[in-house]
Amino acid sequence: MTEKVKSNTMKIAILIEQNVEDVEFQIPYKVLPKTGAEVTVLGSRLNEKYAGKQGQLSIEADATTTDARAEDFDAVVIPGGWAPDKMRTNMKTVRFVQDALNQGKLVAAVCHGPQVLIEGDMLKGRRATGFRAIRKDMQNAGANYENMPVVTDGNLITSRRPADLPVFVAAIMRYLNIEPKSFQLPSENDMNYEWWKLAEEFGGSSKSEIVDGINTAIRGERYAMTAFEKYAEKATAQDLRDLFNEIAASKGRHIQMLEARLVSLDEKETLPAAGSGAWATLKSWLQSSDDTSLMQRALGDLQTGVVDAYNLANMHTDPLTAAIYDEIEIETAKQEQRAADIYHARLGTNETQPAKPTTGAAVTA
């Protein structure tokens, strides 16, 4: 038997399964070797190519979680997407992560990655974060959930989503003391830092992609602001006029936040001619609408805005911009519920009718 010789090179395992979130795998996989670390991809078998959820990744594993030993690594990275749902069903993968955590090795999980930690009962009493869809699952598993881009608790680092990737990878580098020589890493707690620059260097979203997303959001909020101003003018019931005016005002605030973000990026708003057809349809429809029809249209427009903001928040590797989308989504979702409550109260015992959005979805997952 050949005796192992201890190396100063950091050895990092990155787990993979089908439908991994592409960027959550690719950024650690591409960036960490540039620090001198040795990265090994671990899957469940070697005779299969693993594809990313977004279709941007196709890769084979270097080894499996069965033949690999946690003691041979300094860290384990668990990307998200739909892959962790399969990872957690592989008892060898779960045990590999358990062994790493128990041996004091760094375990870093992003997005849905903490599902593996849930499966192995590794979150009890630990401070952690993750994709918000699994927040309750994490809490039920005993975690003290914190809605932060990155949470470090001893040898456990967790993160929420693609937008937080630059902060997540920086936290891994700092923990392992493998900071790149080309630049100095900012503190993970510095939420005023323009993390998108680091993400772009890491291979994440480009500035132009981030700016395009902001402009998409501005166009959507501008349309909604004008639409709800028109709804308020057309409504006959005072409670509807008040609600629609309030929503229109909130859209104005959202536009201001988005415009300020563009300014901070040294960019300007672009206003393409697209959307004129939607305006024409809206104006034509408003000529013969009643309060019930207004409510159906309002609900449809609010639902469109909620999902567009949610999708934008999870699309780019820029935590500052994603935080703005979060605020827009949360406020719009509350308005949607208020509008639904008023709609249901006005209907009484009459049968409900589906919402009728006046535009198509601007952003799909």
Short mmCIF file of C-alpha atoms in Angstrom, two decimals:
data_model
loop_
_atom_site.label_atom_id
_atom_site.label_comp_id
_atom_site.label_asym_id
_atom_site.label_seq_id
_atom_site.Cartn_x
_atom_site.Cartn_y
_atom_site.Cartn_z
CA MET A 1 0.00 0.00 0.00
CA THR A 2 1.28 3.45 -0.91
CA GLU A 3 1.39 5.83 2.03
CA LYS A 4 -0.34 9.16 1.49
CA VAL A 5 1.87 12.22 1.47
CA LYS A 6 0.28 15.36 2.91
CA SER A 7 0.13 18.17 0.35
CA ASN A 8 -0.30 21.88 0.93
CA THR A 9 -2.71 22.02 -2.01
CA MET A 10 -6.33 22.46 -0.92
CA LYS A 11 -8.47 19.60 -2.20
CA ILE A 12 -12.10 20.44 -2.85
CA ALA A 13 -14.91 18.07 -3.82
CA ILE A 14 -17.85 19.46 -5.78
CA LEU A 15 -20.93 17.25 -5.84
CA ILE A 16 -23.02 16.82 -8.97
CA GLU A 17 -26.21 15.18 -10.17
CA GLN A 18 -28.53 15.74 -13.10
CA ASN A 19 -30.20 19.16 -13.37
CA VAL A 20 -27.72 20.97 -11.18
CA GLU A 21 -28.09 24.76 -11.31
CA ASP A 22 -25.48 25.46 -13.98
CA VAL A 23 -23.91 28.63 -12.62
CA GLU A 24 -23.83 27.30 -9.04
CA PHE A 25 -21.65 24.45 -10.26
CA GLN A 26 -19.66 26.29 -12.90
CA ILE A 27 -18.43 29.24 -10.86
CA PRO A 28 -16.86 27.22 -8.00
CA TYR A 29 -15.61 24.64 -10.52
CA LYS A 30 -13.87 27.25 -12.68
CA VAL A 31 -12.73 29.71 -10.02
CA LEU A 32 -11.39 27.57 -7.18
CA PRO A 33 -8.63 25.91 -9.29
CA LYS A 34 -7.34 29.40 -10.14
CA THR A 35 -6.40 29.77 -6.48
CA GLY A 36 -4.23 26.66 -6.68
CA ALA A 37 -6.87 24.33 -5.25
CA GLU A 38 -7.42 20.87 -6.69
CA VAL A 39 -11.08 20.29 -7.57
CA THR A 40 -12.68 16.85 -7.92
CA VAL A 41 -16.21 16.34 -9.22
CA LEU A 42 -18.10 13.61 -7.37
CA GLY A 43 -21.25 12.03 -8.77
CA SER A 44 -23.14 8.79 -8.23
CA ARG A 45 -21.56 6.99 -11.21
CA LEU A 46 -18.86 7.52 -13.80
CA ASN A 47 -20.54 6.33 -16.99
CA GLU A 48 -22.96 9.22 -17.26
CA LYS A 49 -22.77 12.83 -18.41
CA TYR A 50 -24.40 15.25 -16.00
CA ALA A 51 -26.41 18.07 -17.57
CA GLY A 52 -27.22 21.42 -16.04
CA LYS A 53 -30.75 22.58 -15.38
CA GLN A 54 -30.32 25.50 -17.80
CA GLY A 55 -28.69 23.40 -20.52
CA GLN A 56 -25.33 25.19 -20.21
CA LEU A 57 -23.39 22.33 -18.61
CA SER A 58 -22.42 18.80 -19.58
CA ILE A 59 -19.73 17.05 -17.56
CA GLU A 60 -18.67 13.66 -16.26
CA ALA A 61 -17.70 13.01 -12.67
CA ASP A 62 -14.07 12.34 -11.70
CA ALA A 63 -15.08 9.90 -8.98
CA THR A 64 -18.11 8.90 -6.92
CA THR A 65 -19.17 9.60 -3.37
CA THR A 66 -18.87 5.86 -2.76
CA ASP A 67 -15.20 5.42 -3.63
CA ALA A 68 -14.08 8.86 -2.44
CA ARG A 69 -13.18 9.47 1.21
CA ALA A 70 -14.06 12.67 3.04
CA GLU A 71 -10.71 12.57 4.86
CA ASP A 72 -8.92 13.14 1.54
CA PHE A 73 -10.58 16.54 1.03
CA ASP A 74 -10.43 19.91 2.74
CA ALA A 75 -13.86 21.04 1.59
CA VAL A 76 -17.09 19.85 -0.02
CA VAL A 77 -19.23 22.16 -2.18
CA ILE A 78 -22.90 21.33 -2.79
CA PRO A 79 -24.48 23.34 -5.64
CA GLY A 80 -28.23 23.67 -6.01
CA GLY A 81 -30.86 23.36 -8.68
CA TRP A 82 -32.80 20.10 -8.78
CA ALA A 83 -29.66 18.04 -8.22
CA PRO A 84 -29.77 18.04 -4.37
CA ASP A 85 -33.17 16.36 -4.48
CA LYS A 86 -31.41 13.38 -6.06
CA MET A 87 -28.24 13.71 -3.98
CA ARG A 88 -30.25 13.34 -0.80
CA THR A 89 -31.64 9.99 -1.98
CA ASN A 90 -28.10 8.60 -2.39
CA MET A 91 -27.10 7.30 1.05
CA LYS A 92 -23.41 7.30 0.05
CA THR A 93 -23.54 10.99 -0.87
CA VAL A 94 -25.26 11.90 2.38
CA ARG A 95 -22.75 9.88 4.39
CA PHE A 96 -19.83 11.47 2.53
CA VAL A 97 -21.07 14.93 3.51
CA GLN A 98 -21.75 13.80 7.08
CA ASP A 99 -18.21 12.45 7.35
CA ALA A 100 -16.74 15.68 6.01
CA LEU A 101 -18.70 17.83 8.44
CA ASN A 102 -17.92 15.58 11.42
CA GLN A 103 -14.23 15.58 10.54
CA GLY A 104 -14.16 19.37 10.64
CA LYS A 105 -13.85 19.78 6.87
CA LEU A 106 -15.57 22.75 5.29
CA VAL A 107 -19.02 21.99 3.87
CA ALA A 108 -20.43 24.76 1.66
CA ALA A 109 -23.96 24.48 0.27
CA VAL A 110 -25.85 26.96 -1.91
CA CYS A 111 -29.49 27.31 -2.94
CA HIS A 112 -31.16 23.87 -2.62
CA GLY A 113 -27.84 22.32 -1.56
CA PRO A 114 -28.89 22.30 2.14
CA GLN A 115 -31.42 19.58 1.25
CA VAL A 116 -28.49 17.17 1.56
CA LEU A 117 -27.78 18.58 5.02
CA ILE A 118 -31.44 18.15 5.96
CA GLU A 119 -31.36 14.52 4.86
CA GLY A 120 -28.32 13.80 7.01
CA ASP A 121 -29.61 15.62 10.12
CA MET A 122 -26.70 18.05 9.88
CA LEU A 123 -28.52 21.32 10.56
CA LYS A 124 -29.73 20.93 14.13
CA GLY A 125 -28.69 23.99 16.12
CA ARG A 126 -26.69 25.42 13.21
CA ARG A 127 -27.02 28.91 11.77
CA ALA A 128 -27.71 28.53 8.07
CA THR A 129 -29.44 29.90 5.00
CA GLY A 130 -30.66 28.49 1.70
CA PHE A 131 -33.15 29.03 -1.09
CA ARG A 132 -36.30 30.42 0.45
CA ALA A 133 -38.43 27.55 -0.87
CA ILE A 134 -36.67 25.24 1.60
CA ARG A 135 -36.59 27.69 4.52
CA LYS A 136 -39.34 25.88 6.42
CA ASP A 137 -37.71 22.51 5.70
CA MET A 138 -34.43 23.81 7.12
CA GLN A 139 -36.14 25.17 10.21
CA ASN A 140 -37.98 21.89 10.72
CA ALA A 141 -34.57 20.18 10.54
CA GLY A 142 -33.40 22.35 13.45
CA ALA A 143 -31.56 25.13 11.61
CA ASN A 144 -31.58 28.72 12.79
CA TYR A 145 -32.45 30.15 9.39
CA GLU A 146 -31.05 33.57 8.49
CA ASN A 147 -32.12 35.40 5.34
CA MET A 148 -28.62 36.52 4.39
CA PRO A 149 -26.50 36.11 1.23
CA VAL A 150 -24.04 33.94 3.16
CA VAL A 151 -24.07 32.45 6.66
CA THR A 152 -20.92 30.95 8.17
CA ASP A 153 -21.27 28.77 11.27
CA GLY A 154 -18.01 27.04 12.09
CA ASN A 155 -17.14 24.71 9.22
CA LEU A 156 -20.54 25.17 7.56
CA ILE A 157 -21.10 27.86 4.90
CA THR A 158 -24.52 28.24 3.30
CA SER A 159 -25.93 30.62 0.70
CA ARG A 160 -29.32 31.35 -0.86
CA ARG A 161 -29.25 31.59 -4.66
CA PRO A 162 -27.30 32.46 -7.82
CA ALA A 163 -27.32 36.18 -6.98
CA ASP A 164 -25.24 35.43 -3.87
CA LEU A 165 -22.60 33.33 -5.64
CA PRO A 166 -19.78 35.90 -5.56
CA VAL A 167 -20.25 36.29 -1.80
CA PHE A 168 -20.49 32.50 -1.38
CA VAL A 169 -17.30 31.74 -3.30
CA ALA A 170 -15.46 34.57 -1.55
CA ALA A 171 -16.46 33.06 1.81
CA ILE A 172 -15.11 29.66 0.73
CA MET A 173 -11.81 31.19 -0.38
CA ARG A 174 -11.42 33.16 2.82
CA TYR A 175 -12.20 30.15 5.01
CA LEU A 176 -9.64 28.00 3.20
CA ASN A 177 -7.14 30.87 3.02
CA ILE A 178 -6.82 30.55 -0.75
CA GLU A 179 -7.54 34.13 -1.74
CA PRO A 180 -6.45 34.89 -5.33
CA LYS A 181 -3.29 36.92 -5.72
CA SER A 182 -4.74 39.09 -8.49
CA PHE A 183 -7.15 40.96 -6.20
CA GLN A 184 -8.17 41.34 -2.57
CA LEU A 185 -11.42 39.76 -1.50
CA PRO A 186 -13.97 42.06 0.13
CA SER A 187 -15.63 41.05 3.39
CA GLU A 188 -18.66 38.82 2.92
CA ASN A 189 -20.52 41.20 5.25
CA ASP A 190 -19.96 44.21 2.97
CA MET A 191 -23.29 44.50 1.20
CA ASN A 192 -22.35 47.87 -0.30
CA TYR A 193 -19.62 46.27 -2.38
CA GLU A 194 -20.38 45.87 -6.07
CA TRP A 195 -20.28 42.08 -5.99
CA TRP A 196 -21.33 41.80 -9.63
CA LYS A 197 -17.80 42.82 -10.63
CA LEU A 198 -16.36 39.86 -8.79
CA ALA A 199 -19.08 37.61 -10.19
CA GLU A 200 -18.32 38.75 -13.73
CA GLU A 201 -14.65 37.94 -13.18
CA PHE A 202 -15.73 34.55 -11.83
CA GLY A 203 -17.75 33.85 -14.99
CA GLY A 204 -21.16 34.95 -13.71
CA SER A 205 -23.54 37.50 -15.18
CA SER A 206 -22.08 40.31 -17.25
CA LYS A 207 -22.86 43.94 -16.56
CA SER A 208 -24.89 44.15 -19.75
CA GLU A 209 -27.04 41.19 -18.65
CA ILE A 210 -27.70 42.82 -15.29
CA VAL A 211 -28.56 46.13 -16.94
CA ASP A 212 -30.89 44.40 -19.41
CA GLY A 213 -32.70 42.82 -16.47
CA ILE A 214 -33.10 46.17 -14.73
CA ASN A 215 -34.47 47.75 -17.90
CA THR A 216 -36.91 44.86 -18.27
CA ALA A 217 -38.10 45.50 -14.71
CA ILE A 218 -38.44 49.25 -15.34
CA ARG A 219 -40.54 48.68 -18.45
CA GLY A 220 -42.80 46.34 -16.51
CA GLU A 221 -43.20 48.74 -13.59
CA ARG A 222 -43.84 51.71 -15.92
CA TYR A 223 -46.56 49.81 -17.72
CA ALA A 224 -48.10 48.71 -14.40
CA MET A 225 -47.97 52.25 -12.98
CA THR A 226 -49.85 53.69 -15.93
CA ALA A 227 -52.29 50.77 -16.04
CA PHE A 228 -53.22 51.16 -12.37
CA GLU A 229 -53.59 54.92 -12.76
CA LYS A 230 -56.08 54.18 -15.53
CA TYR A 231 -57.82 51.53 -13.41
CA ALA A 232 -58.20 54.12 -10.61
CA GLU A 233 -59.73 56.63 -13.00
CA LYS A 234 -62.18 54.06 -14.34
CA ALA A 235 -63.23 52.46 -11.03
CA THR A 236 -66.53 53.56 -9.47
CA ALA A 237 -65.99 52.11 -5.97
CA GLN A 238 -63.87 54.20 -3.61
CA ASP A 239 -62.04 51.21 -2.10
CA LEU A 240 -60.93 50.17 -5.58
CA ARG A 241 -59.79 53.68 -6.49
CA ASP A 242 -57.79 53.89 -3.26
CA LEU A 243 -56.15 50.50 -3.84
CA PHE A 244 -55.31 51.19 -7.48
CA ASN A 245 -53.84 54.61 -6.65
CA GLU A 246 -51.77 53.08 -3.88
CA ILE A 247 -50.43 50.41 -6.24
CA ALA A 248 -49.63 53.00 -8.90
CA ALA A 249 -47.68 55.03 -6.32
CA SER A 250 -45.70 51.95 -5.28
CA LYS A 251 -44.79 51.32 -8.90
CA GLY A 252 -43.37 54.83 -9.03
CA ARG A 253 -41.17 54.04 -6.01
CA HIS A 254 -40.02 50.82 -7.63
CA ILE A 255 -39.03 52.71 -10.78
CA GLN A 256 -37.01 55.16 -8.68
CA MET A 257 -35.12 52.30 -6.99
CA LEU A 258 -34.38 50.65 -10.31
CA GLU A 259 -33.28 53.91 -11.92
CA ALA A 260 -30.98 54.62 -8.96
CA ARG A 261 -29.44 51.19 -9.44
CA LEU A 262 -28.79 51.98 -13.10
CA VAL A 263 -27.09 55.23 -12.09
CA SER A 264 -24.86 53.35 -9.63
CA LEU A 265 -23.83 51.14 -12.56
CA ASP A 266 -23.15 54.22 -14.73
CA GLU A 267 -25.95 53.19 -17.05
CA LYS A 268 -29.15 54.77 -18.34
CA GLU A 269 -32.66 53.54 -18.92
CA THR A 270 -33.49 52.28 -22.40
CA LEU A 271 -37.02 52.68 -23.68
CA PRO A 272 -37.65 50.53 -26.77
CA ALA A 273 -40.85 50.96 -28.74
CA ALA A 274 -41.98 47.43 -27.84
CA GLY A 275 -45.19 47.34 -25.87
CA SER A 276 -47.24 49.74 -28.00
CA GLY A 277 -49.58 46.88 -28.86
CA ALA A 278 -50.25 46.21 -25.19
CA TRP A 279 -51.04 49.89 -24.61
CA ALA A 280 -53.47 49.94 -27.50
CA THR A 281 -55.22 46.80 -26.21
CA LEU A 282 -55.46 48.24 -22.70
CA LYS A 283 -56.93 51.54 -23.89
CA SER A 284 -59.49 49.76 -26.04
CA TRP A 285 -60.51 47.45 -23.23
CA LEU A 286 -60.86 50.27 -20.66
CA GLN A 287 -63.60 51.89 -22.73
CA SER A 288 -66.10 49.16 -21.80
CA SER A 289 -65.01 47.83 -18.41
CA ASP A 290 -66.80 47.60 -15.06
CA ASP A 291 -65.37 47.26 -11.54
CA THR A 292 -65.41 43.46 -11.59
CA SER A 293 -63.55 43.36 -14.89
CA LEU A 294 -61.08 45.90 -13.52
CA MET A 295 -60.38 43.63 -10.57
CA GLN A 296 -59.73 40.67 -12.87
CA ARG A 297 -57.29 42.71 -14.94
CA ALA A 298 -55.63 44.13 -11.83
CA LEU A 299 -55.14 40.68 -10.36
CA GLY A 300 -53.65 39.41 -13.60
CA ASP A 301 -51.23 42.32 -13.81
CA LEU A 302 -50.17 41.94 -10.17
CA GLN A 303 -49.57 38.21 -10.64
CA THR A 304 -47.45 38.96 -13.70
CA GLY A 305 -45.39 41.44 -11.71
CA VAL A 306 -44.85 39.10 -8.76
CA VAL A 307 -43.50 36.25 -10.88
CA ASP A 308 -41.41 38.52 -13.12
CA ALA A 309 -39.70 40.04 -10.06
CA TYR A 310 -39.15 36.58 -8.54
CA ASN A 311 -37.57 35.29 -11.73
CA LEU A 312 -35.34 38.34 -12.10
CA ALA A 313 -34.12 37.98 -8.50
CA ASN A 314 -32.89 34.48 -9.27
CA MET A 315 -31.47 35.17 -12.72
CA HIS A 316 -28.26 37.16 -12.26
CA THR A 317 -25.22 37.01 -9.98
CA ASP A 318 -25.71 40.45 -8.45
CA PRO A 319 -26.97 40.51 -4.84
CA LEU A 320 -27.59 44.28 -4.75
CA THR A 321 -29.93 44.25 -7.73
CA ALA A 322 -31.59 41.04 -6.56
CA ALA A 323 -32.44 42.74 -3.25
CA ILE A 324 -34.40 45.39 -5.18
CA TYR A 325 -36.32 42.69 -7.04
CA ASP A 326 -37.07 41.03 -3.70
CA GLU A 327 -38.59 44.24 -2.37
CA ILE A 328 -40.69 44.66 -5.49
CA GLU A 329 -41.90 41.07 -5.36
CA ILE A 330 -42.84 41.17 -1.68
CA GLU A 331 -44.77 44.44 -1.93
CA THR A 332 -46.55 43.37 -5.11
CA ALA A 333 -47.48 39.99 -3.60
CA LYS A 334 -49.08 41.74 -0.62
CA GLN A 335 -51.02 43.97 -2.99
CA GLU A 336 -52.13 40.91 -4.95
CA GLN A 337 -53.57 39.38 -1.77
CA ARG A 338 -55.34 42.60 -0.82
CA ALA A 339 -56.82 42.86 -4.31
CA ALA A 340 -57.97 39.23 -4.12
CA ASP A 341 -59.64 39.84 -0.73
CA ILE A 342 -61.55 42.84 -2.14
CA TYR A 343 -62.48 40.88 -5.27
CA HIS A 344 -63.83 37.95 -3.24
CA ALA A 345 -65.75 40.26 -0.90
CA ARG A 346 -67.38 42.03 -3.83
CA LEU A 347 -68.38 38.75 -5.48
CA GLY A 348 -70.23 37.50 -2.43
CA THR A 349 -71.80 34.16 -3.38
CA ASN A 350 -71.23 34.65 -7.10
CA GLU A 351 -68.82 32.35 -8.91
CA THR A 352 -65.25 33.62 -9.27
CA GLN A 353 -63.70 34.21 -12.68
CA PRO A 354 -60.00 33.81 -13.56
CA ALA A 355 -57.64 36.76 -13.52
CA LYS A 356 -57.03 38.44 -16.89
CA PRO A 357 -53.51 39.84 -17.26
CA THR A 358 -53.22 42.59 -19.83
CA THR A 359 -49.68 41.66 -20.91
CA GLY A 360 -47.62 38.54 -21.34
CA ALA A 361 -44.91 37.43 -18.90
CA ALA A 362 -41.75 39.50 -19.35
CA VAL A 363 -39.42 37.02 -17.60
CA THR A 364 -39.77 33.24 -17.46
CA ALA A 365 -37.70 30.84 -15.39
#
